[in-house]
Short mmCIF file of C-alpha atoms and ligand atoms in Angstrom, two decimals:
data_model
loop_
_atom_site.label_atom_id
_atom_site.label_comp_id
_atom_site.label_asym_id
_atom_site.label_seq_id
_atom_site.Cartn_x
_atom_site.Cartn_y
_atom_site.Cartn_z
CA MET A 1 0.05 -0.02 -0.24
CA GLU A 2 1.37 3.31 -0.91
CA ASN A 3 1.77 5.50 2.28
CA THR A 4 0.56 9.22 1.96
CA THR A 5 3.91 10.40 2.38
CA GLU A 6 5.28 8.76 -0.45
CA GLN A 7 2.32 10.16 -2.60
CA ILE A 8 3.31 13.79 -1.64
CA TYR A 9 7.08 13.16 -2.59
CA ASN A 10 6.31 11.64 -5.87
CA LEU A 11 7.45 14.73 -7.83
CA LYS A 12 7.53 13.66 -11.22
CA VAL A 13 5.90 16.29 -13.46
CA ASN A 14 3.16 16.19 -16.14
CA HIS A 15 5.28 16.56 -19.33
CA LEU A 16 2.78 18.47 -21.04
CA ASN A 17 3.58 20.96 -18.70
CA LYS A 18 7.20 22.28 -18.17
CA MET A 19 8.22 22.30 -14.27
CA ARG A 20 8.86 25.86 -13.56
CA ILE A 21 12.17 25.98 -11.59
CA ALA A 22 13.31 29.49 -10.04
CA VAL A 23 16.88 29.77 -9.38
CA ILE A 24 18.01 32.33 -6.66
CA GLY A 25 21.29 33.81 -7.42
CA ALA A 26 24.00 33.82 -10.09
CA GLY A 27 27.00 32.94 -8.59
CA ALA A 28 28.98 29.53 -9.38
CA ALA A 29 25.93 27.40 -7.58
CA GLY A 30 23.00 29.14 -9.28
CA LEU A 31 25.22 28.88 -12.89
CA ALA A 32 25.55 25.20 -12.29
CA ALA A 33 21.79 24.83 -11.77
CA LEU A 34 21.24 26.75 -14.89
CA ARG A 35 23.48 24.72 -16.55
CA HIS A 36 21.73 21.31 -15.73
CA CYS A 37 18.06 22.80 -16.04
CA THR A 38 19.11 23.98 -19.64
CA SER A 39 20.98 20.78 -20.75
CA GLN A 40 19.79 18.92 -23.83
CA SER A 41 18.05 16.36 -22.00
CA ASN A 42 16.16 18.57 -19.26
CA LYS A 43 15.08 21.79 -21.50
CA LYS A 44 12.21 19.89 -22.71
CA SER A 45 11.01 19.36 -19.51
CA ILE A 46 11.92 22.22 -17.47
CA GLU A 47 11.44 26.14 -17.63
CA VAL A 48 14.30 27.95 -15.64
CA ILE A 49 14.34 31.61 -14.32
CA CYS A 50 17.43 32.90 -12.44
CA TYR A 51 17.08 36.02 -10.47
CA GLU A 52 20.37 37.85 -9.40
CA GLN A 53 20.07 40.64 -7.51
CA SER A 54 23.24 42.31 -8.81
CA GLY A 55 24.31 43.38 -12.24
CA ASP A 56 26.61 40.52 -12.55
CA ILE A 57 27.33 36.91 -12.39
CA GLY A 58 29.99 35.33 -10.06
CA GLY A 59 28.83 36.39 -6.41
CA THR A 60 31.48 35.90 -4.18
CA TRP A 61 34.25 36.46 -6.95
CA VAL A 62 33.00 39.95 -8.01
CA TYR A 63 35.54 42.38 -6.53
CA THR A 64 34.09 45.96 -5.60
CA PRO A 65 36.14 48.47 -3.05
CA GLU A 66 32.68 49.47 -1.84
CA VAL A 67 31.38 48.35 1.49
CA GLY A 68 28.09 48.73 3.24
CA ARG A 69 25.20 49.26 0.61
CA ASP A 70 24.94 49.29 -2.95
CA ALA A 71 23.26 51.69 -5.03
CA TYR A 72 19.80 50.25 -4.42
CA GLY A 73 20.48 49.98 -0.51
CA LEU A 74 21.17 46.20 -0.73
CA SER A 75 23.99 45.06 1.47
CA ILE A 76 27.20 44.44 -0.32
CA HIS A 77 27.22 40.62 -1.16
CA SER A 78 30.70 39.94 -1.83
CA SER A 79 33.46 39.54 0.88
CA MET A 80 36.20 39.50 -1.77
CA TYR A 81 39.34 41.59 -1.39
CA LYS A 82 41.72 42.91 -3.62
CA ASN A 83 44.69 40.61 -3.51
CA LEU A 84 43.17 37.30 -3.12
CA ARG A 85 44.44 34.48 -4.49
CA THR A 86 42.54 31.19 -4.41
CA ASN A 87 43.34 28.83 -1.35
CA LEU A 88 42.79 25.90 -3.38
CA PRO A 89 44.85 24.60 -6.67
CA LYS A 90 42.71 25.24 -9.68
CA GLU A 91 42.78 21.50 -10.72
CA VAL A 92 39.90 20.98 -7.88
CA MET A 93 38.26 24.00 -8.42
CA GLY A 94 36.55 23.68 -11.86
CA PHE A 95 33.38 21.86 -12.89
CA PRO A 96 33.31 17.79 -13.63
CA ASP A 97 32.61 18.60 -17.28
CA PHE A 98 34.26 22.07 -17.48
CA PRO A 99 37.69 22.12 -15.89
CA ILE A 100 40.17 25.22 -15.41
CA PRO A 101 42.20 25.49 -18.27
CA ASP A 102 46.05 24.51 -17.77
CA ASN A 103 48.46 27.26 -17.44
CA ASP A 104 51.69 28.21 -15.55
CA LYS A 105 50.24 28.04 -11.99
CA SER A 106 47.67 26.19 -9.83
CA TYR A 107 46.74 28.89 -7.44
CA LEU A 108 44.88 31.63 -9.33
CA THR A 109 44.19 35.05 -8.83
CA ARG A 110 40.58 35.94 -8.41
CA THR A 111 40.44 38.07 -11.54
CA GLU A 112 41.10 34.66 -13.31
CA LEU A 113 38.72 32.64 -11.38
CA LEU A 114 35.93 35.32 -12.32
CA ASP A 115 37.10 34.94 -15.88
CA PHE A 116 36.67 31.34 -15.74
CA ILE A 117 33.07 31.82 -14.18
CA ASN A 118 32.17 33.91 -17.14
CA THR A 119 33.54 31.32 -19.60
CA TYR A 120 31.31 28.66 -18.10
CA CYS A 121 28.38 30.87 -18.08
CA ASP A 122 28.97 31.76 -22.04
CA HIS A 123 30.26 28.27 -23.07
CA PHE A 124 26.81 26.84 -21.81
CA GLU A 125 24.80 30.46 -22.99
CA LEU A 126 23.22 30.71 -19.34
CA ARG A 127 23.06 34.25 -19.46
CA LYS A 128 20.03 34.62 -21.34
CA TYR A 129 18.11 32.74 -18.26
CA ILE A 130 19.07 35.30 -15.80
CA GLN A 131 17.17 38.33 -14.67
CA PHE A 132 19.70 41.06 -13.33
CA HIS A 133 19.04 43.46 -10.64
CA HIS A 134 16.21 41.25 -9.06
CA HIS A 135 16.06 40.95 -5.63
CA VAL A 136 14.11 37.83 -4.37
CA VAL A 137 12.24 39.18 -1.28
CA LEU A 138 9.93 36.29 -0.47
CA VAL A 139 9.49 32.89 -1.00
CA LYS A 140 6.37 31.27 0.23
CA PRO A 141 4.76 27.71 -0.09
CA LEU A 142 1.39 27.59 -1.58
CA ASP A 143 -1.25 25.35 -0.29
CA GLY A 144 -4.80 23.69 -1.72
CA ASP A 145 -4.46 22.89 -5.17
CA ASN A 146 -1.00 24.30 -5.68
CA MET A 147 0.51 22.39 -2.55
CA GLY A 148 4.18 22.03 -3.18
CA LYS A 149 4.55 24.96 -5.31
CA TRP A 150 6.10 28.16 -4.24
CA SER A 151 5.18 32.08 -4.76
CA VAL A 152 8.27 33.92 -5.21
CA GLU A 153 8.58 37.73 -4.69
CA VAL A 154 10.98 39.68 -6.39
CA GLU A 155 11.94 43.20 -6.59
CA ASP A 156 12.90 44.58 -10.14
CA LEU A 157 15.47 47.15 -8.75
CA GLU A 158 15.82 49.23 -11.67
CA LYS A 159 11.79 49.65 -12.61
CA LYS A 160 11.33 49.61 -8.65
CA LYS A 161 8.21 47.12 -9.27
CA VAL A 162 7.59 43.93 -7.45
CA LEU A 163 6.88 41.13 -9.29
CA VAL A 164 5.24 37.67 -7.85
CA GLU A 165 5.64 34.54 -9.84
CA VAL A 166 4.55 30.94 -9.23
CA PHE A 167 6.87 28.20 -9.45
CA ASP A 168 7.05 24.17 -8.98
CA ALA A 169 10.35 24.20 -7.25
CA ILE A 170 13.16 26.34 -6.17
CA MET A 171 16.94 26.09 -6.02
CA ILE A 172 18.32 28.58 -3.13
CA CYS A 173 21.94 29.69 -4.45
CA ASN A 174 22.46 32.65 -2.47
CA GLY A 175 25.48 31.90 -0.86
CA HIS A 176 26.96 31.86 2.78
CA TYR A 177 29.82 34.46 3.13
CA PHE A 178 27.79 37.53 3.10
CA GLN A 179 26.15 37.48 6.97
CA PRO A 180 29.41 38.06 9.38
CA ASN A 181 29.15 36.10 12.59
CA ILE A 182 30.51 38.28 15.14
CA PRO A 183 30.79 36.81 18.93
CA GLU A 184 29.86 39.04 21.44
CA LEU A 185 32.86 39.51 23.45
CA GLU A 186 32.48 40.90 27.09
CA GLY A 187 33.08 44.58 26.92
CA HIS A 188 32.93 45.04 23.47
CA THR A 189 30.92 48.11 23.68
CA SER A 190 33.75 49.70 25.66
CA PHE A 191 36.18 48.80 22.97
CA LYS A 192 37.19 52.64 21.55
CA GLY A 193 39.43 51.44 18.66
CA ARG A 194 38.63 50.24 15.00
CA VAL A 195 36.31 47.14 14.73
CA LEU A 196 35.79 45.26 11.20
CA HIS A 197 34.92 41.89 10.07
CA SER A 198 36.50 40.34 7.12
CA HIS A 199 33.18 40.71 5.01
CA ASP A 200 34.26 44.46 4.88
CA TYR A 201 38.05 43.93 4.39
CA ARG A 202 39.44 44.95 0.85
CA VAL A 203 42.84 46.35 0.96
CA PRO A 204 45.98 45.96 3.80
CA GLU A 205 47.06 49.61 3.78
CA THR A 206 44.38 50.84 6.07
CA PHE A 207 46.24 49.02 8.80
CA ALA A 208 49.45 50.66 8.44
CA GLY A 209 51.43 51.10 11.61
CA LYS A 210 48.67 49.71 13.65
CA LYS A 211 48.56 47.04 16.49
CA VAL A 212 45.77 44.66 15.52
CA VAL A 213 44.37 41.64 16.87
CA VAL A 214 43.20 39.20 14.52
CA LEU A 215 40.33 36.61 15.74
CA GLY A 216 39.94 33.32 14.27
CA ALA A 217 42.42 31.17 12.37
CA GLY A 218 40.19 29.63 9.56
CA PRO A 219 41.19 30.37 6.24
CA SER A 220 40.51 34.22 6.09
CA GLY A 221 42.17 34.72 9.52
CA MET A 222 45.24 33.13 8.71
CA ASP A 223 45.44 34.58 5.12
CA LEU A 224 44.75 38.12 6.40
CA ALA A 225 46.97 38.03 9.34
CA LEU A 226 49.76 37.53 6.83
CA GLU A 227 48.54 39.96 4.43
CA ILE A 228 47.93 42.69 6.81
CA SER A 229 51.38 41.86 8.86
CA LYS A 230 53.21 43.49 5.83
CA HIS A 231 51.67 47.04 6.83
CA ALA A 232 50.83 46.49 10.51
CA HIS A 233 53.07 47.29 13.28
CA GLN A 234 52.07 44.00 15.02
CA VAL A 235 49.42 41.45 14.47
CA ILE A 236 48.20 39.11 17.18
CA LEU A 237 46.53 35.86 15.63
CA SER A 238 43.92 34.74 18.24
CA HIS A 239 42.62 31.36 18.18
CA HIS A 240 41.68 28.14 19.88
CA LEU A 241 42.87 25.58 17.21
CA LYS A 242 43.84 22.16 19.00
CA VAL A 243 46.50 21.66 16.14
CA PRO A 244 49.51 24.17 15.90
CA ILE A 245 50.03 25.95 13.09
CA LEU A 246 53.75 24.58 11.73
CA THR A 247 53.25 27.74 9.44
CA LYS A 248 56.73 30.48 9.99
CA PHE A 249 54.62 33.82 9.92
CA PRO A 250 56.63 36.89 9.97
CA SER A 251 58.41 38.34 13.30
CA ASN A 252 55.54 40.76 13.84
CA VAL A 253 52.90 38.04 13.86
CA ILE A 254 52.14 36.26 17.26
CA GLN A 255 49.69 34.05 18.41
CA LYS A 256 47.54 33.95 21.41
CA PRO A 257 44.50 31.95 22.82
CA ASP A 258 41.13 33.39 22.64
CA VAL A 259 40.13 37.27 23.63
CA VAL A 260 38.23 36.81 26.61
CA GLN A 261 37.47 40.44 27.31
CA LEU A 262 37.46 44.24 25.67
CA ARG A 263 38.45 47.12 27.25
CA GLU A 264 38.77 50.93 25.82
CA HIS A 265 42.07 50.31 24.34
CA GLN A 266 42.95 46.73 25.20
CA ALA A 267 42.22 42.88 24.54
CA VAL A 268 42.37 40.16 27.21
CA PHE A 269 43.44 37.20 26.74
CA LYS A 270 42.28 33.40 28.14
CA ASP A 271 45.91 33.01 29.32
CA GLY A 272 45.36 36.22 31.55
CA SER A 273 47.69 38.19 29.37
CA LYS A 274 46.70 41.85 27.96
CA GLU A 275 47.58 44.00 25.06
CA ASN A 276 47.00 47.35 23.99
CA VAL A 277 45.46 47.27 20.60
CA ASP A 278 44.31 49.58 17.89
CA THR A 279 42.10 47.23 15.95
CA ILE A 280 40.30 44.38 16.28
CA PHE A 281 39.68 42.39 13.12
CA TYR A 282 37.08 39.43 13.09
CA CYS A 283 37.80 36.68 10.95
CA THR A 284 35.12 34.76 12.96
CA GLY A 285 33.05 33.18 9.73
CA TYR A 286 29.76 33.58 8.74
CA LYS A 287 26.19 32.79 9.15
CA TYR A 288 23.93 31.00 7.00
CA SER A 289 21.29 33.92 6.10
CA PHE A 290 17.91 33.19 4.09
CA PRO A 291 16.07 36.38 4.60
CA PHE A 292 13.76 35.91 1.92
CA LEU A 293 12.22 32.46 3.12
CA ASP A 294 8.97 32.76 4.72
CA LYS A 295 8.55 31.02 8.16
CA ASN A 296 6.18 28.55 6.88
CA CYS A 297 8.87 26.97 4.49
CA GLY A 298 9.50 24.17 6.76
CA VAL A 299 13.13 24.82 7.24
CA LYS A 300 15.04 26.78 9.97
CA VAL A 301 18.43 27.63 11.05
CA ASP A 302 19.18 26.68 14.14
CA ARG A 303 22.71 27.14 15.76
CA ASN A 304 24.06 27.65 11.93
CA MET A 305 22.61 24.25 11.10
CA VAL A 306 20.27 24.39 8.35
CA THR A 307 17.48 22.03 9.05
CA PRO A 308 15.93 19.71 8.50
CA LEU A 309 17.40 18.69 4.95
CA TRP A 310 17.96 15.62 3.41
CA LYS A 311 21.79 15.45 2.65
CA HIS A 312 22.37 19.00 3.45
CA LEU A 313 20.22 19.67 0.22
CA LEU A 314 16.47 18.83 0.10
CA ALA A 315 14.19 20.28 2.45
CA ILE A 316 12.48 17.37 3.97
CA GLU A 317 9.19 18.91 4.85
CA SER A 318 9.01 20.52 1.38
CA PRO A 319 11.30 18.78 -0.75
CA THR A 320 10.56 21.01 -3.87
CA LEU A 321 12.67 23.43 -1.91
CA ALA A 322 16.54 22.82 -2.26
CA PHE A 323 19.67 24.50 -0.86
CA VAL A 324 22.52 24.47 -3.42
CA GLY A 325 26.17 24.67 -1.62
CA LEU A 326 25.74 24.52 1.84
CA PRO A 327 28.52 22.19 2.89
CA TYR A 328 31.82 24.03 3.26
CA TYR A 329 35.68 22.98 3.02
CA VAL A 330 34.47 21.23 -0.15
CA CYS A 331 35.46 21.17 -3.83
CA ALA A 332 33.06 23.74 -4.14
CA PHE A 333 31.79 24.07 -7.78
CA SER A 334 32.10 20.07 -8.85
CA MET A 335 29.89 19.60 -5.51
CA PHE A 336 27.69 22.26 -6.70
CA ASP A 337 27.15 20.18 -10.34
CA LEU A 338 26.61 16.97 -8.66
CA GLN A 339 24.10 18.30 -5.91
CA VAL A 340 22.15 19.95 -8.77
CA ARG A 341 22.17 16.70 -10.62
CA PHE A 342 21.22 14.89 -7.55
CA VAL A 343 18.10 17.31 -6.94
CA LEU A 344 17.10 17.06 -10.73
CA ARG A 345 16.85 13.07 -10.59
CA PHE A 346 14.26 13.46 -7.98
CA TRP A 347 12.35 16.50 -9.26
CA GLN A 348 12.28 14.98 -12.84
CA GLY A 349 10.78 11.78 -11.27
CA PHE A 350 13.83 9.51 -12.22
CA LYS A 351 14.30 8.77 -8.58
CA LYS A 352 11.77 8.59 -5.51
CA LEU A 353 12.32 10.12 -2.19
CA PRO A 354 12.54 7.83 0.67
CA PRO A 355 9.87 8.45 3.54
CA LYS A 356 10.15 11.41 5.58
CA GLU A 357 10.69 9.38 8.70
CA ASN A 358 13.87 7.95 7.11
CA MET A 359 15.19 11.24 6.05
CA LEU A 360 14.71 12.53 9.29
CA ALA A 361 16.28 10.05 11.07
CA GLU A 362 19.33 10.20 8.41
CA GLU A 363 19.78 13.90 9.31
CA SER A 364 19.94 13.51 12.97
CA MET A 365 21.96 10.02 12.77
CA GLU A 366 24.57 12.40 11.01
CA LEU A 367 24.27 15.13 13.70
CA LYS A 368 24.72 12.56 16.36
CA LYS A 369 27.96 10.99 14.68
CA LYS A 370 29.26 14.59 14.24
CA LEU A 371 28.79 15.46 17.86
CA SER A 372 30.19 12.18 19.40
CA GLU A 373 33.20 12.93 17.12
CA GLY A 374 33.56 16.30 19.23
CA LEU A 375 32.05 18.76 16.38
CA HIS A 376 29.64 21.49 17.41
CA VAL A 377 26.08 21.67 15.73
CA GLN A 378 27.78 25.01 14.01
CA GLN A 379 30.02 22.34 12.10
CA PHE A 380 27.14 20.22 11.16
CA HIS A 381 27.61 21.30 7.20
CA MET A 382 31.64 21.05 7.54
CA MET A 383 33.19 18.42 5.43
CA GLY A 384 36.91 18.62 5.09
CA SER A 385 38.71 15.39 5.06
CA LYS A 386 35.35 13.49 4.93
CA GLN A 387 33.83 15.41 1.89
CA GLY A 388 34.68 12.19 -0.48
CA LEU A 389 32.34 10.03 1.71
CA TYR A 390 29.59 12.87 1.18
CA TYR A 391 30.36 13.08 -2.88
CA GLU A 392 30.09 9.15 -3.43
CA ASP A 393 26.89 9.02 -1.24
CA LEU A 394 25.20 11.45 -3.26
CA ALA A 395 26.16 9.79 -6.38
CA LYS A 396 25.11 6.41 -5.32
CA THR A 397 21.88 7.61 -4.16
CA ALA A 398 20.95 9.01 -7.27
CA ASP A 399 22.87 6.92 -9.69
CA LEU A 400 25.02 9.65 -11.07
CA ASP A 401 28.36 9.86 -12.35
CA PRO A 402 30.20 10.21 -9.01
CA LEU A 403 32.99 12.94 -8.69
CA PRO A 404 36.71 11.57 -9.23
CA PRO A 405 38.54 10.71 -5.63
CA VAL A 406 41.31 13.01 -6.92
CA LEU A 407 39.67 16.08 -6.31
CA THR A 408 39.36 15.05 -2.50
CA SER A 409 42.96 13.83 -2.06
CA LEU A 410 44.20 17.20 -3.54
CA HIS A 411 41.88 19.22 -1.68
CA ASN A 412 43.38 17.62 1.41
CA GLU A 413 46.79 18.03 0.43
CA SER A 414 46.45 21.51 -0.11
CA SER A 415 44.18 22.24 3.08
CA GLN A 416 47.29 20.58 5.17
CA LYS A 417 49.61 22.65 3.30
CA PHE A 418 47.65 25.92 3.67
CA ILE A 419 48.17 25.35 7.64
CA ASP A 420 51.67 24.01 7.60
CA ASP A 421 53.28 26.38 4.86
CA LEU A 422 51.03 29.08 4.38
CA LEU A 423 53.84 31.60 3.14
CA ASN A 424 55.05 29.32 0.07
CA TYR A 425 52.42 26.98 -0.71
CA ARG A 426 50.72 28.62 -3.38
CA GLU A 427 53.88 28.66 -5.57
CA ASP A 428 52.84 24.61 -5.81
CA ARG A 429 51.95 23.17 -8.91
CA TYR A 430 49.81 20.36 -9.37
CA LYS A 431 48.52 18.25 -12.38
CA ILE A 432 45.96 15.48 -12.37
CA ILE A 433 46.85 12.39 -14.11
CA ASP A 434 43.73 10.29 -13.72
CA ASP A 435 40.53 9.87 -11.53
CA HIS A 436 42.94 8.62 -8.64
CA THR A 437 46.33 10.07 -9.15
CA TYR A 438 47.93 13.90 -9.10
CA VAL A 439 51.24 14.87 -9.27
CA GLN A 440 52.98 17.75 -7.93
CA LEU A 441 55.22 19.40 -10.86
C1 FAD B 501 37.16 35.74 0.49
C2 FAD B 501 36.68 34.37 0.09
C3 FAD B 501 37.52 33.35 -0.76
C4 FAD B 501 37.15 32.05 -1.06
N1 FAD B 501 38.09 31.49 -1.77
C5 FAD B 501 37.60 30.28 -2.60
C6 FAD B 501 38.74 29.47 -2.96
O1 FAD B 501 39.88 29.91 -3.06
N2 FAD B 501 38.20 28.46 -3.42
C7 FAD B 501 37.06 27.89 -3.42
O2 FAD B 501 36.58 26.78 -3.84
N3 FAD B 501 35.93 28.53 -2.88
C8 FAD B 501 36.39 29.96 -2.29
N4 FAD B 501 35.35 30.64 -1.56
C9 FAD B 501 33.95 30.10 -1.49
C10 FAD B 501 33.25 30.67 -2.35
O3 FAD B 501 32.09 31.49 -1.86
C11 FAD B 501 32.39 29.61 -3.34
O4 FAD B 501 33.85 28.88 -4.16
C12 FAD B 501 31.58 29.97 -4.44
O5 FAD B 501 31.87 30.80 -4.97
C13 FAD B 501 30.23 30.31 -3.89
O6 FAD B 501 29.16 30.26 -4.68
P1 FAD B 501 27.41 30.42 -4.64
O7 FAD B 501 27.27 30.50 -5.94
O8 FAD B 501 27.16 29.43 -3.46
O9 FAD B 501 27.56 31.92 -3.91
P2 FAD B 501 28.06 33.51 -4.14
O10 FAD B 501 29.10 33.59 -4.99
O11 FAD B 501 27.96 33.87 -2.72
O12 FAD B 501 26.69 33.74 -5.03
C14 FAD B 501 25.42 34.05 -4.52
C15 FAD B 501 24.43 34.89 -5.56
O13 FAD B 501 23.30 35.04 -4.98
C16 FAD B 501 23.05 36.52 -5.39
N5 FAD B 501 21.75 36.69 -4.16
C17 FAD B 501 21.81 36.44 -2.97
N6 FAD B 501 20.92 36.94 -2.15
C18 FAD B 501 19.72 37.27 -3.28
C19 FAD B 501 18.71 37.43 -3.40
N7 FAD B 501 17.74 37.75 -2.35
N8 FAD B 501 17.93 37.64 -4.73
C20 FAD B 501 18.80 37.67 -5.87
N9 FAD B 501 20.24 37.09 -5.80
C21 FAD B 501 20.74 37.14 -4.48
C22 FAD B 501 24.11 37.30 -4.73
O14 FAD B 501 23.94 38.60 -5.31
C23 FAD B 501 25.51 36.43 -5.33
O15 FAD B 501 25.69 36.73 -6.64
C24 FAD B 501 35.74 31.97 -1.01
C25 FAD B 501 34.78 32.64 -0.47
C26 FAD B 501 35.17 34.03 0.20
C27 FAD B 501 34.32 34.79 0.99
C1 NAG B 502 43.91 14.88 5.41
O1 NAG B 502 43.45 13.57 5.65
C2 NAG B 502 43.84 12.96 6.84
C3 NAG B 502 43.38 11.74 6.79
O2 NAG B 502 41.92 11.38 6.41
C4 NAG B 502 43.17 13.77 8.03
O3 NAG B 502 43.66 13.40 9.07
C5 NAG B 502 43.62 15.47 7.99
O4 NAG B 502 43.33 16.11 8.96
C6 NAG B 502 43.30 15.80 6.75
N1 NAG B 502 43.46 17.36 6.56
C7 NAG B 502 42.89 18.12 6.21
C8 NAG B 502 43.40 19.65 6.19
O5 NAG B 502 41.81 18.22 5.99
#
C-alpha cells in the first residue's frame, strides 16, 4: 500500500507542462543549476528563471572596493578582497564537465577565477536565463491545489516594481559568505578602536602602523593575518585551534589564545595576558542566512545548521525546495554540480524520495555522529577530509556519475599545506593524471 507521505513526494511532473524552476542567485552554484536545468535532456521538461540581485554573475568572486550598501540600498554581498589568490589549486576548483584550463600556476588570482566563471556561463549560454537586478524578497509555500508549489516575490530594482511568480520548485543558491558572524565579547561596546569583520576587508594599507588583533584562524584569519602583517606594526592572531600551526609567520605576527574581554584600548586573552591594541579584526566566519524564506517553508537555521534537510540539500518538509552549496571545506564547484544533478533526478521523477521519517532519521544520525566526534552543531555542514564520503553518497543514492576521488585527495593535501606552509604553498603546481592520481610538478 502506498503511504501518503510517499505520494506527496512523488514529484514527477506532467510532461505536457514544463516544470518551472526558480534559481536564486547567479554565483557559481546558480550557474551550475542553470547549466543542468537547460541541458539537452532537461530543457524539454524544465523552464528555468534565475534571479540575481546584482548586475553581474560570479557572486563572491566579484570584487568591489565598496563596503556597506550598494546603489539600491542592498548590503554588499561579496566579501572578496583586492589581493586574494585562491586557497585551493585550480585542479580542484573547476566543474566536472568544465575544468579550469591549464596554465603556468595552480593557485589563481580572483580575476582569473571570475574570468573562468564567465567562460563557463558563456560556454553553456546561461546568461539569457538570468534576470539581473532582481532581488528575491519572499519565497512562500502555496497550499490547496497548489500544494508543493511556491510563490516568489521579486523586486525589479531598476523599475522599482515587485513581481510575484509561481514556481514548482526552487533552488536556493544565495551563497553563505555575506552575513558576518561576530561573537559578542565581554566589554565589546567599551572598545574605542577600529572594529572590522573580514566581510568588509578590501586592502591591507588601512592597517599601516597599527597593532591589530585578528580573531579566528580559519582560512580568512590565517590569510589576512599574513597579508596585513606587511603593513601593520604588529598582528596578534588569536585562536583556539587544537592543532599547532606549523607555518612560520613573519616576526611581527604572534599567536595568542582566545580574547575573553575587551576594554577601551585593550584586549584580554584567555591566558590572562593583556595587550593594548588599535584594531579588532573579526575573521570569525559567516552565518547561513535566507532572509527571503517565509517562516512556513519548513526549514530553519538553528545554531548555524540549516534543518531539517536531506543530505544537506533537500528540505524534508517541502522537498521542492533545495539548498545548493551549504557544505563548506569542499571542492565547491564540483559539489554544486553534483548536488544539482542529484536534485533534478528526484524532481524529474527518475528517483523517488524515501519516506520522510527515514530522511529525518538520517539527518539526526549524522548530527549525532558528528557530535560524538567532538564537533559542534555549528559545524554540521563542515566536510573537509570527509567530503569524499558525501560525494559518493550523493552519486550512489541518485545513480549519478561520481566525482573523481582525486579531487578529495588533492583538496586534502592543499588544505594541510595551507596550515603548515602558508607563506609558500601557493607556488606549488599540480597536475591531475587520472581519477585517482595527481602529481606535484
Ligand atoms: C573571501 C573568500 C574567498 C574564497 N576563496 C575560495 C577559494 O579559493 N576556493 C574555493 O573553492 N572557494 C572559495 N570561496 C568560497 C566561495 O564562496 C565559493 O567558491 C563559491 O563562489 C560560492 O558560490 P555560490 O554561488 O554558492 O555563492 P555566491 O558566490 O555568494 O553567489 C550568490 C549569489 O546570489 C545572489 N543573491 C543573494 N541573495 C539574493 C536574493 N535575495 N535575490 C537575488 N540574488 C541574490 C548574490 O548577489 C550572488 O551573486 C571563498 C569565499 C570567500 C568569501
Ligand atoms: C587530510 O586527511 C587526513 C586523513 O583523513 C586527516 O587526518 C587530515 O585532517 C586531513 N587534513 C585536512 C587539512 O583536511
